[in-house]
XYZ file of C-alpha atoms in Angstrom:
766
model
C 0.000 0.000 0.000
C 2.803 2.399 0.888
C 4.629 1.591 -2.353
C 1.502 2.020 -4.462
C 0.877 5.465 -2.965
C 4.479 6.604 -3.390
C 5.074 6.671 0.363
C 8.229 4.528 0.470
C 10.045 7.195 2.484
C 8.128 5.851 5.480
C 10.647 3.000 5.750
C 13.640 5.325 5.604
C 12.203 7.352 8.490
C 11.045 4.369 10.535
C 14.304 2.395 10.334
C 13.938 -0.648 12.568
C 10.904 0.745 14.395
C 8.308 -0.619 11.964
C 5.618 -2.388 13.997
C 3.003 -4.888 12.766
C -0.114 -3.216 11.404
C -3.462 -4.232 12.862
C -6.098 -4.026 10.147
C -9.610 -5.273 10.999
C -11.118 -7.833 8.659
C -14.545 -6.179 8.817
C -15.380 -2.555 7.972
C -15.006 -0.109 10.837
C -17.892 2.145 11.794
C -17.430 5.892 11.492
C -20.761 6.888 13.006
C -18.841 8.714 15.756
C -17.277 11.005 13.138
C -20.520 12.313 11.629
C -21.613 14.619 14.496
C -18.054 15.936 14.819
C -17.936 16.850 11.132
C -21.365 18.477 11.418
C -20.060 20.667 14.254
C -16.934 21.517 12.240
C -19.072 22.558 9.259
C -20.966 25.017 11.473
C -17.772 26.920 12.306
C -17.611 30.468 10.980
C -15.378 31.296 8.040
C -14.124 29.224 5.133
C -11.854 26.981 7.173
C -12.981 24.021 9.295
C -10.909 22.520 12.101
C -11.192 19.276 13.992
C -9.138 17.413 16.607
C -9.163 13.613 16.737
C -7.424 10.957 18.785
C -5.276 8.454 16.898
C -4.162 4.948 17.843
C -0.957 3.271 16.704
C 1.624 6.065 16.440
C 5.090 4.534 16.919
C 7.625 7.033 15.627
C 8.393 9.975 13.347
C 7.532 7.899 10.277
C 3.925 7.641 11.465
C 3.746 11.419 11.842
C 5.220 11.914 8.354
C 2.744 9.455 6.824
C -0.267 11.298 8.229
C 1.098 14.684 7.210
C 1.934 13.506 3.689
C -1.406 11.811 2.965
C -3.336 14.830 4.286
C -1.356 17.418 2.302
C -2.110 15.553 -0.934
C -5.862 16.106 -0.559
C -7.488 19.020 -2.427
C -8.600 21.678 0.029
C -6.252 20.492 2.778
C -4.880 23.119 5.127
C -2.385 22.369 7.880
C -2.269 19.328 10.124
C -0.567 18.886 13.502
C 0.158 15.369 14.746
C 1.102 15.045 18.426
C 2.857 11.657 18.732
C 3.342 12.004 22.495
C -0.344 12.390 23.258
C -1.647 10.548 20.184
C -3.792 13.347 18.729
C -4.294 14.973 15.330
C -5.584 18.502 14.654
C -6.408 19.345 11.048
C -7.737 22.323 9.096
C -9.348 22.256 5.649
C -11.337 24.459 3.287
C -15.057 24.075 3.858
C -16.709 21.965 1.150
C -13.448 21.021 -0.609
C -12.235 18.080 1.459
C -13.943 15.026 2.911
C -12.138 14.179 6.190
C -13.922 10.804 6.350
C -12.135 9.598 3.212
C -8.781 10.692 4.619
C -9.507 8.937 7.931
C -10.439 5.740 6.060
C -7.286 5.969 3.942
C -4.978 6.326 6.953
C -6.815 3.590 8.845
C -6.027 1.322 5.894
C -2.383 1.471 7.002
C -3.273 0.079 10.447
C -4.040 3.217 12.479
C -7.378 4.082 14.078
C -9.082 7.391 14.789
C -11.628 8.321 17.436
C -13.199 11.319 19.193
C -10.828 13.599 21.096
C -10.843 12.141 24.611
C -7.133 11.860 25.415
C -5.809 14.199 28.059
C -2.330 14.282 29.456
C -2.400 13.218 33.088
C -1.278 15.821 35.610
C 1.673 13.660 36.682
C 2.863 13.166 33.102
C 3.158 16.937 32.691
C 4.153 17.830 36.245
C 6.992 15.335 36.825
C 9.067 16.076 33.686
C 8.788 19.809 34.388
C 9.936 19.439 38.005
C 12.672 17.004 36.965
C 13.969 19.349 34.274
C 14.111 22.351 36.610
C 15.748 20.346 39.404
C 18.346 18.830 37.062
C 19.238 22.251 35.633
C 19.637 23.727 39.116
C 21.619 20.700 40.348
C 24.144 21.058 37.511
C 24.735 24.719 38.345
C 24.998 24.136 42.096
C 27.454 21.297 41.453
C 29.604 23.684 39.416
C 29.616 26.185 42.279
C 30.556 23.393 44.714
C 33.379 22.196 42.473
C 34.904 25.672 42.730
C 34.821 25.331 46.539
C 36.441 21.880 46.343
C 39.234 23.222 44.120
C 40.250 26.167 46.232
C 37.696 28.985 46.072
C 37.730 30.484 49.590
C 36.711 33.619 51.520
C 40.008 35.082 50.331
C 38.100 35.878 47.112
C 35.121 37.462 48.894
C 33.058 38.682 45.942
C 33.054 35.441 43.930
C 32.864 33.334 47.098
C 29.787 35.148 48.425
C 28.158 35.189 44.985
C 28.503 31.402 44.590
C 27.399 30.844 48.193
C 24.203 32.832 47.867
C 23.438 31.487 44.386
C 23.765 27.962 45.797
C 21.419 28.856 48.650
C 18.791 30.541 46.422
C 18.848 27.852 43.725
C 18.728 25.052 46.309
C 15.715 26.672 47.940
C 14.038 26.560 44.543
C 14.888 22.864 44.164
C 13.437 22.070 47.595
C 10.200 23.899 46.790
C 9.829 22.622 43.218
C 11.469 19.195 43.263
C 10.719 18.287 46.847
C 7.066 19.263 46.730
C 5.705 15.877 45.464
C 7.470 14.083 48.326
C 6.234 16.577 50.933
C 2.637 16.211 49.737
C 2.828 12.413 49.656
C 4.424 12.249 53.105
C 1.733 14.479 54.640
C -1.043 12.464 53.002
C 0.493 9.264 54.310
C 0.656 10.609 57.856
C -2.957 11.818 57.673
C -4.119 8.382 56.559
C -1.988 6.644 59.191
C 0.410 5.112 56.633
C 4.186 5.224 56.695
C 5.704 4.973 53.234
C 9.003 5.754 51.552
C 8.135 9.367 50.791
C 8.379 10.173 54.519
C 12.142 9.544 54.972
C 12.783 11.161 51.589
C 10.869 14.278 52.669
C 12.565 14.316 56.074
C 15.975 13.880 54.471
C 15.321 16.855 52.181
C 14.171 19.068 55.066
C 17.001 18.108 57.433
C 19.798 18.370 54.844
C 18.434 21.729 53.691
C 18.052 22.903 57.295
C 21.565 21.754 58.206
C 22.989 23.538 55.159
C 21.225 26.768 56.065
C 22.431 26.496 59.683
C 25.989 25.841 58.523
C 25.898 28.804 56.183
C 24.533 31.165 58.845
C 26.702 29.908 61.736
C 29.869 30.040 59.640
C 29.165 33.603 58.485
C 28.329 32.778 54.899
C 30.666 29.808 54.405
C 28.789 28.064 51.601
C 31.615 25.578 51.219
C 30.538 23.980 54.529
C 26.920 23.406 53.395
C 25.533 20.346 51.595
C 23.574 22.037 48.798
C 25.203 19.942 46.050
C 24.223 16.710 47.812
C 20.708 18.021 48.365
C 20.174 18.907 44.706
C 21.567 15.602 43.484
C 19.384 13.685 45.923
C 16.155 15.456 44.882
C 16.940 15.102 41.173
C 17.627 11.375 41.489
C 14.405 10.781 43.417
C 12.407 12.666 40.777
C 14.133 10.664 38.050
C 12.937 7.450 39.696
C 9.356 8.738 39.801
C 9.566 9.805 36.170
C 10.793 6.374 35.079
C 7.857 4.752 36.869
C 5.347 6.839 34.932
C 6.894 7.281 31.483
C 6.531 3.874 29.814
C 3.049 3.175 31.173
C 1.869 6.577 29.967
C 3.277 5.912 26.492
C 1.528 2.540 26.313
C -1.806 3.988 27.443
C -1.626 6.793 24.883
C -0.860 4.319 22.105
C -4.536 3.308 22.219
C -7.752 5.252 21.834
C -9.460 6.206 25.082
C -12.564 4.189 25.881
C -15.689 5.952 27.050
C -17.733 2.845 27.805
C -21.299 2.825 26.535
C -21.228 6.594 25.998
C -18.525 6.076 23.387
C -20.785 3.907 21.194
C -22.498 6.072 18.564
C -25.470 4.720 16.605
C -27.684 6.152 13.845
C -31.337 6.655 14.800
C -34.068 7.402 12.229
C -36.574 10.074 13.243
C -39.089 10.686 10.438
C -37.083 11.814 7.433
C -34.074 12.741 9.566
C -31.087 10.645 10.547
C -29.338 11.504 13.827
C -26.226 10.163 15.503
C -26.829 9.473 19.206
C -25.059 7.729 22.061
C -26.138 4.143 22.681
C -27.622 4.821 26.185
C -30.288 7.044 24.554
C -31.820 4.143 22.590
C -35.302 3.098 23.774
C -37.798 0.448 22.742
C -39.233 0.819 19.195
C -36.470 3.164 18.031
C -35.660 2.707 14.337
C -31.916 2.281 13.776
C -29.806 2.341 10.625
C -26.887 -0.104 10.906
C -24.124 0.605 8.381
C -21.337 -1.897 7.539
C -19.150 -2.248 10.623
C -21.762 -0.669 12.928
C -22.809 -2.234 16.226
C -26.378 -3.160 17.140
C -26.498 -1.928 20.761
C -29.779 -3.580 21.816
C -31.756 -6.664 20.910
C -33.614 -5.711 17.722
C -35.782 -7.018 14.868
C -34.483 -6.969 11.287
C -36.697 -4.940 8.941
C -34.850 -5.684 5.682
C -35.282 -8.818 3.578
C -31.950 -10.151 4.782
C -28.672 -9.118 6.409
C -25.307 -10.531 7.346
C -24.233 -10.178 10.972
C -21.269 -11.175 13.105
C -21.745 -12.183 16.737
C -18.116 -13.077 17.501
C -17.840 -10.087 19.860
C -20.517 -11.690 22.046
C -20.394 -15.442 21.345
C -16.965 -16.095 19.868
C -18.504 -17.641 16.746
C -16.066 -16.728 13.974
C -18.191 -17.067 10.847
C -20.817 -14.353 10.186
C -24.333 -15.593 9.540
C -27.192 -14.516 7.337
C -30.518 -13.580 8.938
C -33.893 -13.054 7.294
C -36.552 -10.380 7.743
C -38.220 -10.491 11.151
C -35.314 -12.300 12.778
C -34.099 -11.208 16.206
C -30.599 -9.722 16.158
C -28.780 -10.058 19.498
C -27.300 -7.013 21.203
C -23.600 -6.739 20.429
C -23.900 -7.947 16.823
C -22.007 -6.171 14.031
C -23.094 -5.572 10.466
C -20.675 -7.889 8.645
C -22.099 -7.252 5.182
C -21.465 -4.593 2.568
C -24.833 -2.859 2.764
C -26.691 -1.064 5.550
C -29.908 -2.401 7.067
C -32.648 -1.152 9.389
C -33.677 -2.684 12.709
C -36.310 -1.888 15.314
C -35.216 -1.888 18.962
C -36.987 -4.431 21.180
C -35.656 -2.982 24.440
C -34.224 0.096 26.084
C -30.444 0.195 26.228
C -30.703 -0.097 30.024
C -31.953 -3.691 29.509
C -29.278 -4.548 26.919
C -26.827 -7.366 27.593
C -24.052 -4.892 26.763
C -24.613 -2.725 29.835
C -22.882 -5.049 32.302
C -20.118 -5.866 29.838
C -19.288 -2.238 29.029
C -19.087 -0.983 32.589
C -15.791 0.363 33.786
C -13.668 -2.244 35.611
C -13.563 -2.159 39.389
C -10.210 -2.222 41.246
C -8.807 -5.717 41.530
C -8.953 -7.410 44.909
C -6.536 -10.249 44.223
C -3.012 -9.829 43.032
C -2.985 -6.056 43.142
C -3.826 -5.959 46.838
C -1.180 -8.595 47.532
C 1.365 -6.611 45.562
C 0.646 -3.396 47.444
C 0.699 -5.191 50.791
C 4.205 -6.460 50.022
C 5.607 -3.031 49.175
C 3.683 -1.300 51.944
C 5.169 -3.684 54.518
C 8.622 -3.087 53.102
C 8.144 0.692 53.110
C 6.770 0.729 56.634
C 9.684 -1.293 58.015
C 12.182 0.848 56.121
C 10.666 4.080 57.437
C 10.475 2.894 61.032
C 14.046 1.576 60.914
C 15.494 4.729 59.324
C 13.713 7.094 61.687
C 14.557 4.927 64.688
C 18.261 4.675 63.804
C 18.511 8.424 63.074
C 16.876 9.230 66.413
C 19.170 6.763 68.196
C 22.224 8.330 66.566
C 21.090 11.835 67.573
C 20.662 10.937 71.259
C 23.840 8.862 71.412
C 25.869 11.837 70.224
C 23.864 14.547 71.997
C 26.271 14.543 75.022
C 29.015 15.599 72.570
C 27.062 18.633 71.426
C 23.928 19.423 69.434
C 25.890 20.159 66.258
C 27.646 16.785 66.311
C 24.381 14.992 67.091
C 22.671 16.707 64.155
C 25.580 15.764 61.896
C 25.169 12.103 62.818
C 21.370 12.212 62.370
C 21.642 13.906 58.984
C 24.363 11.483 57.900
C 22.134 8.551 58.787
C 19.193 9.971 56.846
C 21.381 10.584 53.790
C 23.144 7.230 53.694
C 19.931 5.267 54.371
C 18.161 7.017 51.514
C 15.993 4.423 49.711
C 17.832 4.951 46.439
C 17.447 1.297 45.495
C 13.680 1.655 45.512
C 13.689 5.258 44.348
C 15.937 4.812 41.294
C 17.329 1.337 40.618
C 14.020 -0.514 40.854
C 12.065 1.950 38.644
C 14.931 1.711 36.150
C 14.647 -2.085 36.151
C 10.909 -1.867 35.450
C 11.556 0.686 32.709
C 14.129 -1.554 30.982
C 11.875 -4.618 31.100
C 8.802 -2.733 29.871
C 10.803 -1.169 27.051
C 12.072 -4.576 25.958
C 8.576 -6.066 26.077
C 7.223 -3.144 24.059
C 9.680 -3.836 21.240
C 8.369 -7.404 21.164
C 4.746 -6.302 20.916
C 3.754 -6.621 24.603
C 2.488 -3.296 25.987
C 2.045 -2.978 29.770
C -0.809 -0.748 30.959
C -1.065 -1.516 34.706
C 1.518 -0.325 37.216
C 1.839 -3.642 39.023
C 1.313 -6.106 36.154
C 4.904 -7.368 36.139
C 4.617 -8.171 39.856
C 1.345 -10.014 39.326
C 2.756 -12.064 36.447
C 5.115 -13.795 38.887
C 2.021 -15.283 40.574
C 0.568 -16.774 37.370
C 0.192 -20.552 37.242
C -2.758 -20.865 34.852
C -3.288 -19.344 31.409
C -6.845 -19.022 30.131
C -7.442 -18.226 26.444
C -10.514 -17.248 24.489
C -10.743 -18.850 21.041
C -11.897 -16.611 18.196
C -9.632 -13.608 17.705
C -7.272 -14.758 20.464
C -5.863 -18.150 19.482
C -7.264 -17.646 15.989
C -7.147 -14.539 13.807
C -10.887 -14.328 13.160
C -10.591 -15.235 9.464
C -10.922 -18.431 7.451
C -8.649 -20.548 5.240
C -8.892 -23.817 3.318
C -8.288 -26.893 5.451
C -6.228 -28.249 2.530
C -4.071 -25.295 1.361
C -2.882 -27.195 -1.713
C -6.394 -27.902 -2.981
C -6.645 -24.642 -4.950
C -3.480 -25.431 -6.909
C -4.697 -28.970 -7.771
C -7.932 -27.816 -9.405
C -8.042 -27.840 -13.185
C -8.048 -24.415 -14.845
C -11.770 -24.358 -15.643
C -12.903 -25.390 -12.163
C -10.468 -22.937 -10.581
C -11.667 -19.973 -12.673
C -15.346 -20.817 -12.237
C -14.984 -21.212 -8.469
C -13.096 -17.914 -8.289
C -15.756 -15.977 -10.218
C -18.490 -17.457 -8.026
C -16.635 -16.695 -4.784
C -15.391 -13.203 -5.629
C -18.938 -11.931 -6.238
C -20.116 -12.842 -2.735
C -19.562 -10.780 0.415
C -19.707 -13.840 2.676
C -16.433 -14.472 4.589
C -16.380 -18.107 3.382
C -16.500 -16.928 -0.226
C -13.853 -14.277 0.491
C -11.488 -16.914 1.917
C -11.992 -19.184 -1.109
C -11.457 -16.257 -3.486
C -8.167 -15.344 -1.776
C -6.877 -18.909 -2.061
C -7.821 -19.196 -5.753
C -6.442 -15.774 -6.631
C -3.114 -16.773 -5.109
C -2.782 -19.637 -7.674
C -3.625 -17.496 -10.697
C -7.412 -17.741 -11.074
C -8.786 -15.377 -13.750
C -11.699 -12.954 -13.394
C -14.465 -12.936 -16.028
C -16.262 -9.572 -16.088
C -19.023 -10.926 -18.375
C -20.084 -13.725 -16.026
C -23.820 -13.748 -15.228
C -23.962 -15.005 -11.672
C -27.017 -15.305 -9.426
C -26.897 -15.314 -5.622
C -29.298 -17.550 -3.706
C -29.461 -16.092 -0.148
C -28.574 -18.615 2.522
C -27.491 -21.238 -0.023
C -24.776 -19.973 -2.371
C -23.849 -18.683 -5.842
C -24.837 -20.095 -9.260
C -23.402 -19.586 -12.787
C -25.222 -21.165 -15.742
C -22.689 -21.693 -18.521
C -22.619 -23.598 -21.779
C -20.778 -26.426 -20.033
C -23.354 -26.749 -17.271
C -24.813 -25.172 -14.143
C -22.043 -24.457 -11.632
C -22.803 -23.833 -7.996
C -20.726 -22.832 -4.978
C -22.435 -23.194 -1.603
C -23.841 -25.736 0.831
C -23.199 -29.319 -0.232
C -26.888 -30.273 -0.113
C -27.698 -27.427 -2.522
C -24.638 -27.285 -4.765
C -24.446 -31.070 -5.298
C -26.113 -34.374 -4.584
C -24.181 -34.824 -1.352
C -25.743 -34.175 2.086
C -24.264 -31.764 4.624
C -23.387 -28.089 4.908
C -19.706 -28.187 3.898
C -19.024 -25.571 1.225
C -18.852 -27.394 -2.106
C -18.220 -26.612 -5.777
C -20.732 -28.533 -7.858
C -21.602 -28.931 -11.534
C -25.019 -30.094 -12.696
C -25.691 -31.473 -9.220
C -22.452 -33.447 -8.962
C -19.547 -32.735 -6.644
C -16.493 -31.182 -8.289
C -14.663 -30.654 -5.000
C -15.498 -29.896 -1.380
C -13.917 -26.670 -0.089
C -13.783 -27.179 3.667
C -12.591 -24.195 5.677
C -11.238 -23.592 9.146
C -10.284 -20.629 11.284
C -6.756 -19.310 10.762
C -4.645 -20.052 13.827
C -2.024 -17.625 15.022
C 1.205 -18.860 13.469
C 2.884 -19.751 16.770
C -0.217 -20.733 18.758
C 0.433 -24.482 18.921
C 4.152 -24.149 19.646
C 3.669 -21.496 22.332
C 0.868 -23.318 24.158
C 2.851 -26.557 24.227
C 5.893 -24.638 25.418
C 3.947 -23.069 28.281
C 2.430 -26.416 29.292
C 5.850 -28.040 29.306
C 6.961 -25.377 31.805
C 4.230 -26.311 34.264
C 1.508 -23.824 33.369
C -2.050 -25.101 33.076
C -3.572 -23.918 29.788
C -7.350 -23.558 29.409
C -9.553 -22.732 26.430
C -12.883 -21.040 27.229
C -15.168 -19.943 24.396
C -18.726 -18.994 23.574
C -18.402 -20.849 20.266
C -19.925 -24.294 19.665
C -18.380 -27.011 21.897
C -17.581 -29.208 18.882
C -15.479 -26.489 17.240
C -13.756 -25.702 20.547
C -12.937 -29.375 21.079
C -11.518 -29.706 17.550
C -9.334 -26.650 17.983
C -8.095 -27.780 21.405
C -7.094 -31.146 19.960
C -5.067 -29.429 17.240
C -3.360 -27.197 19.812
C -2.496 -29.981 22.230
C -4.824 -28.765 25.009
C -6.403 -31.428 27.206
C -10.087 -31.943 26.258
C -11.118 -31.465 29.894
C -9.640 -27.949 29.774
C -11.445 -26.883 26.581
C -14.975 -25.629 27.229
C -17.351 -24.195 24.626
C -20.821 -22.656 24.571
C -20.074 -20.407 27.551
C -21.859 -17.144 28.253
C -19.914 -14.134 29.601
C -21.139 -15.004 33.095
C -20.071 -18.634 32.631
C -16.570 -17.564 31.621
C -16.188 -15.372 34.698
C -17.488 -18.156 36.938
C -15.021 -20.630 35.438
C -12.109 -18.243 36.023
C -13.144 -17.850 39.674
C -13.396 -21.636 40.031
C -9.919 -22.082 38.570
C -8.518 -19.655 41.093
C -8.602 -15.976 40.285
C -5.422 -15.449 42.321
C -3.165 -17.161 39.770
C -5.015 -17.050 36.411
C -3.965 -14.922 33.431
C -6.824 -14.392 30.959
C -6.368 -13.445 27.292
C -9.432 -12.539 25.237
C -10.670 -10.210 22.535
C -14.459 -9.885 22.762
C -16.790 -8.012 25.055
C -18.017 -11.442 26.156
C -14.652 -11.714 27.940
C -15.160 -8.523 29.973
C -16.477 -10.231 33.131
C -13.701 -12.840 32.994
C -11.178 -9.996 32.749
C -12.441 -8.632 36.046
C -12.324 -12.061 37.702
C -8.762 -12.960 36.675
C -5.504 -12.035 38.399
C -4.389 -10.292 35.200
C -5.859 -9.929 31.718
C -4.789 -8.833 28.266
C -6.041 -8.603 24.703
C -4.718 -8.734 21.139
C -7.836 -6.874 19.937
C -6.651 -3.274 19.909
C -8.863 -2.621 16.869
C -11.979 -3.258 18.979
C -13.580 -0.888 21.492
C -13.873 -1.525 25.240
C -11.430 -4.419 25.730
C -8.111 -2.506 25.614
C -9.260 -0.163 28.376
C -10.114 -3.141 30.598
C -6.769 -4.842 29.987
C -3.567 -4.900 32.014
C -1.670 -5.333 28.747
C -2.275 -5.552 25.021
C -0.490 -7.322 22.182
C 0.537 -5.905 18.808
C 1.163 -8.387 15.997
C -0.098 -11.899 15.302
C 2.042 -13.970 17.675
C 1.606 -15.262 21.231
C 5.341 -15.458 22.012
C 5.305 -12.080 23.850
C 3.226 -13.701 26.615
C 5.952 -16.241 27.355
C 8.557 -13.470 27.169
C 6.595 -11.334 29.645
C 6.286 -14.219 32.123
C 10.031 -14.871 31.868
C 10.990 -11.205 32.172
C 8.667 -10.749 35.158
C 10.524 -13.492 37.019
C 13.885 -12.091 35.968
C 12.784 -8.662 37.165
C 11.773 -10.080 40.547
C 15.235 -11.666 40.948
C 16.942 -8.392 40.026
C 14.777 -6.494 42.520
C 15.665 -8.979 45.255
C 19.357 -8.612 44.415
C 19.174 -4.817 44.498
C 17.336 -4.840 47.826
C 19.826 -7.307 49.296
C 22.828 -5.215 48.264
C 21.100 -2.062 49.485
C 20.414 -3.675 52.856
C 24.045 -4.776 53.240
C 25.288 -1.305 52.331
C 22.950 0.333 54.826
C 24.034 -1.962 57.651
C 27.698 -1.047 57.074
C 26.973 2.655 56.588
C 24.770 2.876 59.686
C 27.404 1.156 61.784
C 30.040 3.603 60.559
C 27.778 6.603 61.225
C 26.909 5.486 64.764
C 30.612 5.102 65.500
C 31.182 8.650 64.312
C 33.193 7.537 61.273
C 30.706 8.913 58.721
C 30.475 12.683 58.358
C 27.708 14.278 56.272
C 30.290 14.951 53.537
C 31.339 11.289 53.490
C 27.664 10.332 53.498
C 27.097 12.705 50.608
C 29.818 10.898 48.634
C 28.780 7.351 49.567
C 25.110 7.903 48.763
C 25.550 8.663 45.013
C 28.370 6.114 44.815
C 26.109 3.362 46.166
C 23.302 4.524 43.896
C 25.556 4.360 40.835
C 26.689 0.882 41.846
C 23.095 -0.301 42.145
C 22.229 1.192 38.754
C 25.158 -0.607 37.123
C 24.151 -3.885 38.764
C 20.554 -3.417 37.610
C 21.466 -2.638 34.007
C 24.038 -5.431 33.765
C 21.680 -8.005 35.315
C 18.985 -7.232 32.740
C 21.344 -6.668 29.799
C 22.845 -10.148 30.144
C 19.440 -11.576 29.251
C 18.502 -9.004 26.592
C 18.554 -11.612 23.846
C 17.529 -14.681 25.829
C 14.971 -15.376 28.493
C 14.842 -17.771 31.402
C 12.053 -20.278 31.185
C 9.266 -19.135 33.561
C 8.363 -22.210 35.552
C 5.014 -22.001 37.266
C 6.070 -24.179 40.195
C 8.795 -21.759 41.250
C 6.688 -18.658 41.325
C 5.844 -18.632 45.016
C 9.488 -18.253 46.064
C 9.821 -14.649 44.944
C 6.857 -13.350 46.898
C 8.141 -14.741 50.188
C 11.814 -13.893 49.771
C 11.068 -10.274 48.822
């Protein structure tokens, strides 16, 4: 597509950052865009403007592609693509450009657009700003301090006093700007009766700043005796740790469109001669709805047209769309899978729709997340109590030798026991692992997902769209090539003129072996049965076996004059690595389950092909059944992977959940992670990296504990001055960072096998 449009420069800009495109097999609804364009058209002047959210921006090449395709359109004005936030603002001449066509063109390359709902979180804007200011100040204060270390003294009064007071003023700014998040968090923790790591950080900032001010005043402006350089470095490093914790997760969340639940579903309602776009919750009984290709039917409804083709895989997991006749009931959650629009009449208010419970926003998890937070809260509480207790002990032990000496010891203890391992090294470890997973197509959305993955012992998969790709292929791939030329061309011309997914799959297979198209063919479609072409050499049919030939059954068959030419049996396309990955996970001790709303016979057949035990493959399940099964399996150790809204309740019941369906609404926003590409290998990689990360965290904490024991002993014996503490603190931090990076870099190209049986060890040892 890029080559055909003359957009090959995309690859030069993208380099090695090209990611797999996710293009939906069925048309995508743009009902949400119509009211936005109507509002844009009402703007005064000759120029219209509109801001949209965009999903799938990876790099500068994506930005260039959108700019280039937009500029080529007649009537196009300027366009601004914000890759950080994932938004697009465009301007065009009124009446000269159709934005819908441009949106459809860009979506053909694998992107998706939606209403402007993305907003930068306060922390994502606040932290980088505070970090930047603190880092800039720290660099300058360090330069002033270096001059003191290399001989600047009161003998040069003007420069000495200037550097002293600049250090004091700039450091005050760092305390107020960079220290503020820690002060606020510490106060909130005290008000709620919780002791966490922000308390010793905040106290360390206050005491080191206070000691520096006292030293400067008591020594008559001797800035060389203060600890402003240490203070600035400390604050900057702590902010850097916070920034690392937020950055990758924010990028992953912004990669996707924001979900607005039921309010984000726009449908077309017919009122007299007018057609209006409304939000799904406004639909009531007897409303007349127009359902365009790709549109969702939000409530149970009655079909008013002669026939229609619908897909229920979002609700039932049944891959193949089905044809329904006039008067048939269309279930809520069905999509128009055909090429033409149809009308339906609502049989219920949206409040009674089966979608309501499935579209609700997820509630906070009560399983793994609580366990994760309990672990870190216990660690933080013990750290805080120990640090404060030791600092107080040091102060009173040295108080008989003078208040100044006692304060020096207390400040030294607070500095050297700074939780740098947790504040910097551990966030860096999470950042490195998440970055590596992202390159492999695994995008983390939840803060504590990597901790929860170490608890996983069971993997539960949906079928359609999860283990399969939601499209069909010939069971015998070589069949198309073995057909004689006449049969091949006839079958192709019959299949290519049908919109049914079965026909589309057959047409693709025949086209790949050189089948020829005949524009003069007179072909008749028999709804619900198949296609017929009456030629001089006989009546050819492609459809159900009992209609196309003299053979019973419903297998798709090519027949001639009532006789079988060849059966064309189809199956769902499996993900390329599905069988290998599931067997690999089972060999490592994980229990693999297959839960689906599709027919039990099809689920059993698929499970057999994938090597899943028949007792662990269950079909015909409702959304409630799936959630109940997950709870029965043990929601404290089950990872669920699904793609349809019928998986929403199971998502909430599982320890962790993810989806490969980023082209669908609702599910990505309920997920702890999402997958990009057509493979399942990233799941195994994530499980392995989560265990590796836990080991690295344990190592960092162990080294940090040993360092603190030695440093505290030295400080209590009076061997550690604040200056020595100021040197040892960044030195120990740098050592921990090097250990963290080296521990993860060693395994950058290879992963330990994540054995389910060993997963409990990490939780206890940490």
